[in-house]
Amino acid sequence: MKVYVNDEIGRLNLEDGLRNVSQQRREQALRFKYEQGRRLSVAVYLLLKEALSEQAGIDENPIFEYGEHGKPFIVGHADWHFSLSHCREAAVCVVSRKPVGIDVESIGRYNESVARYAMSDEELAQIERADRPEVAFTRLWTMKESLLKLTGEGINDRMKETLRDVPPSAFTTIERLDKNYIYTISEL
């Protein structure tokens, strides 16, 4: 499976990008108050277009519809699954013939109160043992969020149990410590 990544968001020509996305995506991107949000919204969509063209031969601009919990799917191409994510440093996309999830997060300061809300006791112990708790937390968070994107559930109040009963082989995590982000792909 190929992951599409743009971690040079500042180089994106926003004007050109806005001309090369669907009207639906253009409107979504322009709702962002700040230019960085607009850039990320356009960049991740352009990654999806590239992936769909390469993997599925789909060259038109994808139009989204949304499931019960907000999970998007492509109108007219329900047999293709995708997942998109972005953070300050990067936009990522993955496309597959089966359900898939991806999440990318910036590595920030470790916040113990967020960890206590979202992590099980075992995961908290793992974070506390780590040389870099902020990296361990971000790794686990991207695993959880990518899985919730795969299932279409989204972030919920059962975050602590999210990874229970899921084999480690369901996840591929890439740590780009040099660029300050981590992403995880989930496949079941």
Backbone as numpy.savetxt, mean C-alpha at the origin, in Angstrom:
# Nx Ny Nz CAx CAy CAz Cx Cy Cz
5.93 -12.31 -8.81 5.10 -11.13 -8.81 5.98 -9.89 -8.81
5.65 -8.97 -9.68 6.42 -7.74 -9.78 5.75 -6.64 -8.97
6.54 -5.94 -8.19 6.07 -4.78 -7.44 6.57 -3.54 -8.17
5.69 -2.60 -8.35 6.02 -1.35 -9.02 6.20 -0.28 -7.94
7.35 0.41 -7.98 7.71 1.36 -6.93 8.17 2.66 -7.57
7.71 3.77 -7.02 8.25 5.08 -7.36 8.65 5.72 -6.05
9.96 5.83 -5.82 10.44 6.51 -4.62 11.23 7.77 -4.99
10.85 8.33 -6.13 11.38 9.62 -6.58 10.20 10.55 -6.85
9.33 10.67 -5.87 8.08 11.40 -6.03 8.33 12.86 -6.41
9.37 13.45 -5.88 9.68 14.84 -6.18 10.01 15.10 -7.64
10.37 14.07 -8.36 10.69 14.21 -9.79 9.48 14.11 -10.70
8.35 13.69 -10.14 7.14 13.54 -10.95 6.67 14.90 -11.45
6.45 15.01 -12.77 5.88 16.22 -13.34 4.37 16.13 -13.12
3.88 16.87 -12.15 2.48 16.76 -11.75 1.54 17.16 -12.89
1.88 18.21 -13.61 1.01 18.64 -14.73 0.86 17.53 -15.76
1.97 16.92 -16.17 1.92 15.82 -17.13 1.16 14.63 -16.55
1.43 14.34 -15.29 0.78 13.22 -14.64 -0.73 13.38 -14.61
-1.19 14.58 -14.28 -2.64 14.83 -14.23 -3.30 14.66 -15.59
-2.55 14.91 -16.66 -3.09 14.74 -18.02 -3.18 13.27 -18.41
-2.45 12.41 -17.71 -2.36 10.99 -18.08 -3.12 10.05 -17.15
-4.01 10.61 -16.34 -4.83 9.79 -15.46 -6.29 9.99 -15.83
-7.15 9.11 -15.33 -8.59 9.24 -15.59 -9.13 10.51 -14.94
-10.27 10.96 -15.42 -10.95 12.11 -14.80 -11.24 11.79 -13.33
-11.65 10.55 -13.06 -11.94 10.12 -11.69 -10.71 10.32 -10.80
-9.55 9.86 -11.28 -8.32 9.97 -10.47 -7.86 11.42 -10.37
-8.02 12.18 -11.45 -7.62 13.60 -11.43 -8.40 14.31 -10.32
-9.71 14.07 -10.27 -10.53 14.70 -9.23 -10.10 14.27 -7.84
-9.79 12.98 -7.67 -9.32 12.49 -6.37 -8.00 13.16 -5.99
-7.07 13.24 -6.94 -5.77 13.84 -6.66 -5.89 15.31 -6.30
-6.75 16.02 -7.00 -6.87 17.46 -6.76 -7.58 17.79 -5.45
-8.18 16.80 -4.81 -8.79 17.02 -3.50 -7.75 17.17 -2.40
-6.53 16.67 -2.66 -5.47 16.81 -1.67 -5.10 18.29 -1.52
-4.96 18.72 -0.30 -4.66 20.13 -0.02 -3.23 20.48 -0.46
-2.31 19.54 -0.25 -0.90 19.82 -0.52 -0.42 19.10 -1.77
0.56 19.69 -2.41 1.08 19.13 -3.65 1.64 17.72 -3.48
2.26 17.43 -2.33 2.82 16.10 -2.11 1.74 15.02 -2.18
0.59 15.28 -1.59 -0.53 14.34 -1.67 -1.00 14.15 -3.10
-1.04 15.23 -3.85 -1.43 15.15 -5.26 -0.43 14.31 -6.04
0.84 14.57 -5.80 1.89 13.81 -6.49 1.78 12.31 -6.20
1.58 11.97 -4.93 1.49 10.56 -4.54 0.27 9.89 -5.16
-0.86 10.59 -5.18 -2.08 10.04 -5.77 -1.89 9.77 -7.26
-1.26 10.68 -7.96 -1.00 10.51 -9.39 0.05 9.42 -9.60
1.12 9.46 -8.81 2.22 8.50 -8.98 1.74 7.06 -8.81
0.93 6.79 -7.81 0.48 5.42 -7.57 -0.46 4.96 -8.69
-1.26 5.86 -9.22 -2.16 5.53 -10.33 -1.34 5.22 -11.59
-0.31 6.02 -11.84 0.55 5.76 -13.00 1.27 4.42 -12.88
1.63 4.03 -11.66 2.22 2.70 -11.45 1.21 1.62 -11.80
-0.05 1.81 -11.41 -1.09 0.84 -11.74 -1.26 0.74 -13.25
-1.27 1.88 -13.94 -1.39 1.85 -15.41 -0.24 1.06 -16.03
0.97 1.29 -15.55 2.14 0.57 -16.06 2.00 -0.93 -15.82
1.60 -1.30 -14.62 1.45 -2.71 -14.27 0.37 -3.38 -15.12
-0.77 -2.73 -15.27 -1.86 -3.30 -16.06 -1.47 -3.44 -17.53
-0.73 -2.48 -18.05 -0.28 -2.56 -19.44 0.68 -3.72 -19.63
1.67 -3.83 -18.74 2.67 -4.89 -18.85 2.10 -6.28 -18.60
1.27 -6.42 -17.58 0.83 -7.74 -17.16 -0.48 -8.20 -17.79
-1.35 -7.25 -18.15 -2.67 -7.63 -18.63 -2.99 -7.10 -20.03
-2.11 -6.27 -20.58 -2.38 -5.68 -21.88 -3.52 -4.66 -21.83
-3.81 -4.14 -20.65 -4.87 -3.13 -20.48 -4.21 -1.76 -20.58
-4.57 -1.02 -21.62 -3.92 0.27 -21.83 -4.81 1.47 -21.56
-6.12 1.24 -21.34 -6.98 2.39 -21.02 -6.80 2.76 -19.55
-7.20 3.98 -19.23 -7.15 4.41 -17.84 -8.15 3.61 -17.02
-7.71 2.94 -15.96 -8.65 2.19 -15.14 -9.60 3.11 -14.38
-10.84 2.66 -14.31 -11.87 3.36 -13.52 -12.20 2.43 -12.35
-12.32 3.01 -11.17 -12.55 2.23 -9.97 -14.02 2.25 -9.54
-14.44 1.12 -8.99 -15.62 1.04 -8.16 -15.14 0.47 -6.84
-15.96 0.60 -5.81 -15.49 0.25 -4.47 -16.42 -0.74 -3.79
-15.81 -1.70 -3.08 -16.56 -2.69 -2.32 -17.08 -2.12 -1.01
-17.67 -2.99 -0.23 -18.34 -2.61 1.02 -17.46 -1.81 1.97
-16.19 -2.20 2.10 -15.28 -1.51 3.03 -14.30 -0.59 2.30
-14.63 -0.25 1.06 -13.80 0.70 0.31 -12.73 0.09 -0.56
-12.66 -1.24 -0.63 -11.65 -1.87 -1.47 -11.99 -1.60 -2.95
-11.04 -1.03 -3.69 -11.31 -0.72 -5.09 -11.15 -1.93 -6.01
-11.90 -1.91 -7.10 -11.69 -2.86 -8.18 -11.87 -2.11 -9.48
-11.36 -2.71 -10.55 -11.34 -2.03 -11.85 -12.59 -2.41 -12.64
-13.34 -1.42 -13.02 -14.55 -1.63 -13.80 -14.17 -2.34 -15.11
-14.86 -3.43 -15.39 -14.64 -4.18 -16.63 -13.49 -5.17 -16.58
-12.79 -5.23 -15.48 -11.63 -6.13 -15.35 -11.61 -6.77 -13.96
-12.72 -7.33 -13.56 -12.84 -7.92 -12.23 -11.91 -9.10 -12.02
-11.37 -9.66 -13.11 -10.46 -10.80 -12.99 -9.03 -10.37 -12.64
-8.77 -9.07 -12.60 -7.46 -8.55 -12.19 -7.60 -7.89 -10.82
-6.72 -8.28 -9.92 -6.70 -7.72 -8.57 -5.49 -6.81 -8.45
-5.61 -5.79 -7.62 -4.49 -4.88 -7.42 -4.55 -4.30 -6.02
-3.44 -3.72 -5.63 -3.39 -2.99 -4.37 -2.42 -1.84 -4.54
-2.77 -0.71 -3.96 -1.97 0.51 -4.05 -1.69 1.03 -2.65
-0.56 1.69 -2.50 -0.25 2.33 -1.22 0.78 3.42 -1.46
0.79 4.40 -0.57 1.85 5.41 -0.63 2.07 6.00 0.75
3.28 6.50 0.92 3.67 7.23 2.12 4.48 8.43 1.64
5.07 9.19 2.52 5.84 10.37 2.11 6.93 10.03 1.09
7.58 8.90 1.28 8.77 8.59 0.48 8.49 7.80 -0.80
7.36 7.10 -0.88 7.20 6.18 -2.00 5.73 5.89 -2.29
5.50 5.49 -3.54 4.22 4.94 -3.98 4.52 3.53 -4.47
3.63 2.57 -4.16 3.83 1.18 -4.56 2.53 0.60 -5.11
2.68 -0.38 -6.00 1.54 -1.02 -6.63 1.88 -2.47 -6.92
0.88 -3.34 -6.80 1.03 -4.73 -7.18 -0.27 -5.16 -7.86
-0.13 -5.98 -8.91 -1.26 -6.48 -9.69 -1.14 -8.00 -9.75
-2.29 -8.69 -9.67 -2.26 -10.15 -9.66 -3.58 -10.70 -10.19
-3.56 -11.99 -10.54 -4.79 -12.69 -10.93 -5.58 -13.15 -9.71
-4.98 -13.05 -8.52 -5.68 -13.43 -7.30 -5.58 -12.28 -6.30
-6.43 -12.27 -5.28 -6.39 -11.17 -4.31 -4.99 -10.96 -3.74
-4.65 -9.70 -3.60 -3.31 -9.30 -3.16 -3.45 -8.01 -2.37
-2.52 -7.80 -1.47 -2.50 -6.55 -0.70 -1.08 -6.02 -0.61
-0.96 -4.71 -0.54 0.36 -4.09 -0.35 0.20 -2.88 0.54
1.18 -2.65 1.37 1.21 -1.44 2.19 2.64 -0.95 2.30
2.81 0.36 2.18 4.11 0.99 2.37 3.95 2.04 3.46
4.95 2.10 4.34 4.93 3.07 5.43 6.30 3.69 5.62
6.30 4.96 5.97 7.53 5.63 6.38 7.95 5.08 7.73
9.24 5.01 7.95 9.75 4.60 9.26 9.82 5.86 10.11
8.96 5.92 11.09 8.91 7.09 11.97 9.33 6.72 13.37
9.11 7.63 14.27 9.41 7.34 15.68 8.46 6.26 16.17
8.96 5.43 17.04 8.15 4.38 17.63 7.17 5.01 18.62
5.88 4.70 18.45 4.83 5.24 19.31 4.23 4.08 20.09
4.56 3.99 21.35 4.14 2.86 22.17 2.62 2.77 22.31
1.92 3.90 22.39 0.46 3.84 22.56 -0.21 3.27 21.30
0.28 3.60 20.12 -0.25 3.01 18.88 0.06 1.52 18.85
1.27 1.17 19.26 1.66 -0.24 19.29 0.77 -1.03 20.24
0.47 -0.49 21.39 -0.38 -1.20 22.35 -1.80 -1.39 21.80
-2.27 -0.48 20.99 -3.58 -0.60 20.36 -3.59 -1.68 19.27
-2.53 -1.72 18.47 -2.53 -2.52 17.25 -1.80 -3.86 17.34
-0.95 -4.04 18.32 -0.09 -5.22 18.37 -0.48 -6.17 19.50
-0.35 -7.45 19.24 -0.57 -8.47 20.27 0.59 -8.42 21.27
0.42 -9.11 22.38 1.49 -9.16 23.39 2.78 -9.73 22.79
2.65 -10.76 21.99 3.82 -11.37 21.34 4.50 -10.38 20.39
3.70 -9.64 19.64 4.26 -8.64 18.71 4.92 -7.50 19.47
4.30 -7.07 20.57 4.92 -6.03 21.41 6.27 -6.48 21.94
6.35 -7.73 22.39 7.62 -8.26 22.89 8.66 -8.28 21.77
8.24 -8.67 20.58 9.15 -8.69 19.43 9.68 -7.28 19.13
8.81 -6.29 19.18 9.22 -4.90 18.94 10.19 -4.44 20.02
9.87 -4.74 21.27 10.71 -4.29 22.39 12.09 -4.94 22.38
12.20 -6.16 21.83 13.49 -6.85 21.74 14.34 -6.33 20.57
13.73 -5.67 19.63 14.42 -5.27 18.41 15.46 -4.18 18.66
16.53 -4.22 17.88 17.54 -3.16 17.94 16.93 -1.81 17.56
16.02 -1.86 16.60 15.34 -0.63 16.14 13.83 -0.87 16.23
13.23 -0.54 17.38 11.80 -0.78 17.57 10.93 -0.14 16.48
11.33 1.03 15.99 10.54 1.70 14.96 10.50 0.89 13.66
11.58 0.18 13.35 11.61 -0.67 12.16 10.75 -1.92 12.38
10.88 -2.54 13.54 10.09 -3.73 13.85 8.60 -3.40 13.84
8.22 -2.26 14.43 6.83 -1.85 14.43 6.33 -1.62 13.01
7.09 -0.89 12.21 6.68 -0.58 10.84 6.54 -1.86 10.01
7.46 -2.79 10.20 7.37 -4.08 9.49 6.06 -4.79 9.82
5.75 -4.90 11.10 4.52 -5.57 11.52 3.28 -4.81 11.05
3.33 -3.50 11.13 2.18 -2.69 10.69 1.92 -2.91 9.20
2.97 -2.92 8.37 2.76 -3.12 6.93 2.22 -4.52 6.65
2.62 -5.49 7.44 2.08 -6.84 7.28 0.57 -6.83 7.55
0.20 -6.21 8.67 -1.21 -6.16 9.04 -2.04 -5.41 7.99
-1.56 -4.23 7.61 -2.35 -3.43 6.68 -2.42 -4.06 5.29
-1.34 -4.68 4.84 -1.39 -5.34 3.53 -2.38 -6.50 3.55
-2.43 -7.23 4.65 -3.39 -8.33 4.77 -4.83 -7.80 4.79
-5.06 -6.72 5.50 -6.40 -6.14 5.56 -6.82 -5.56 4.21
-5.87 -5.10 3.43 -6.19 -4.66 2.07 -6.52 -5.86 1.19
-5.78 -6.94 1.35 -6.06 -8.15 0.59 -7.48 -8.64 0.86
-7.87 -8.70 2.12 -9.19 -9.23 2.48 -10.29 -8.21 2.24
-9.92 -6.93 2.11 -10.92 -5.89 1.90 -11.53 -5.37 3.18
-11.01 -5.82 4.32 -11.57 -5.40 5.62 -11.20 -3.98 5.99
-9.97 -3.58 5.70 -9.49 -2.28 6.14 -9.15 -2.29 7.62
-8.54 -1.22 8.07 -8.15 -1.08 9.47 -9.40 -1.16 10.34
-9.29 -1.93 11.43 -10.46 -2.16 12.27 -10.02 -2.27 13.73
-10.96 -2.56 14.60 -10.64 -2.63 16.03 -10.14 -4.00 16.47
-9.84 -4.87 15.50 -9.27 -6.19 15.80 -7.82 -6.30 15.29
-7.13 -5.19 15.30 -5.77 -5.15 14.75 -4.83 -6.13 15.45
-5.00 -6.31 16.74 -4.11 -7.19 17.50 -4.14 -8.62 16.98
-5.29 -9.06 16.48 -5.45 -10.45 16.02 -5.20 -10.63 14.53
-4.92 -9.57 13.82 -4.84 -9.62 12.36 -3.91 -10.71 11.84
-2.75 -10.87 12.44 -1.76 -11.82 11.90 -1.89 -13.22 12.50
-2.78 -13.39 13.46 -2.98 -14.70 14.08 -3.46 -15.68 13.01
-2.88 -16.84 12.99 -3.27 -17.93 12.07 -2.91 -17.66 10.61
-2.07 -16.67 10.34 -1.62 -16.41 8.96 -0.16 -16.83 8.88
0.18 -17.72 7.95 1.56 -18.18 7.87 2.51 -17.08 7.39
3.73 -17.07 7.89 4.70 -16.07 7.45 4.92 -16.09 5.93
4.69 -17.24 5.30 4.88 -17.35 3.85 3.88 -16.50 3.07
2.85 -15.97 3.73 1.87 -15.12 3.06 2.41 -13.72 2.81
3.58 -13.40 3.38 4.11 -12.04 3.33 5.49 -11.98 2.69
5.70 -10.92 1.94 7.03 -10.56 1.47 7.25 -9.12 1.90
8.26 -8.89 2.72 8.54 -7.54 3.22 9.88 -7.07 2.70
9.87 -5.84 2.21 11.09 -5.20 1.71 11.36 -3.98 2.58
12.55 -3.93 3.16 12.94 -2.80 4.00 13.93 -1.93 3.23
13.53 -0.72 2.94 14.42 0.26 2.29 14.83 1.28 3.34
15.69 0.84 4.25 16.12 1.70 5.34 16.86 2.92 4.82
17.56 2.75 3.69 18.28 3.87 3.08 17.35 4.97 2.59
16.10 4.60 2.31 15.12 5.58 1.81 13.99 5.81 2.81
14.09 5.20 4.00 13.18 5.42 5.12 11.77 4.87 4.92
11.64 3.73 4.23 10.32 3.12 4.13 10.42 1.60 4.09
9.29 0.97 4.39 9.15 -0.48 4.36 7.83 -0.78 3.66
7.85 -1.82 2.80 6.58 -2.27 2.24 6.46 -3.77 2.34
5.19 -4.21 2.43 4.89 -5.64 2.52 3.79 -5.97 1.53
3.97 -7.10 0.85 2.97 -7.67 -0.05 2.37 -8.89 0.65
1.05 -9.03 0.59 0.34 -10.19 1.15 -0.33 -10.96 0.04
-0.17 -12.28 0.10 -0.87 -13.20 -0.80 -1.26 -14.43 0.01
-2.47 -14.88 -0.15 -2.89 -16.10 0.54 -3.06 -17.23 -0.46
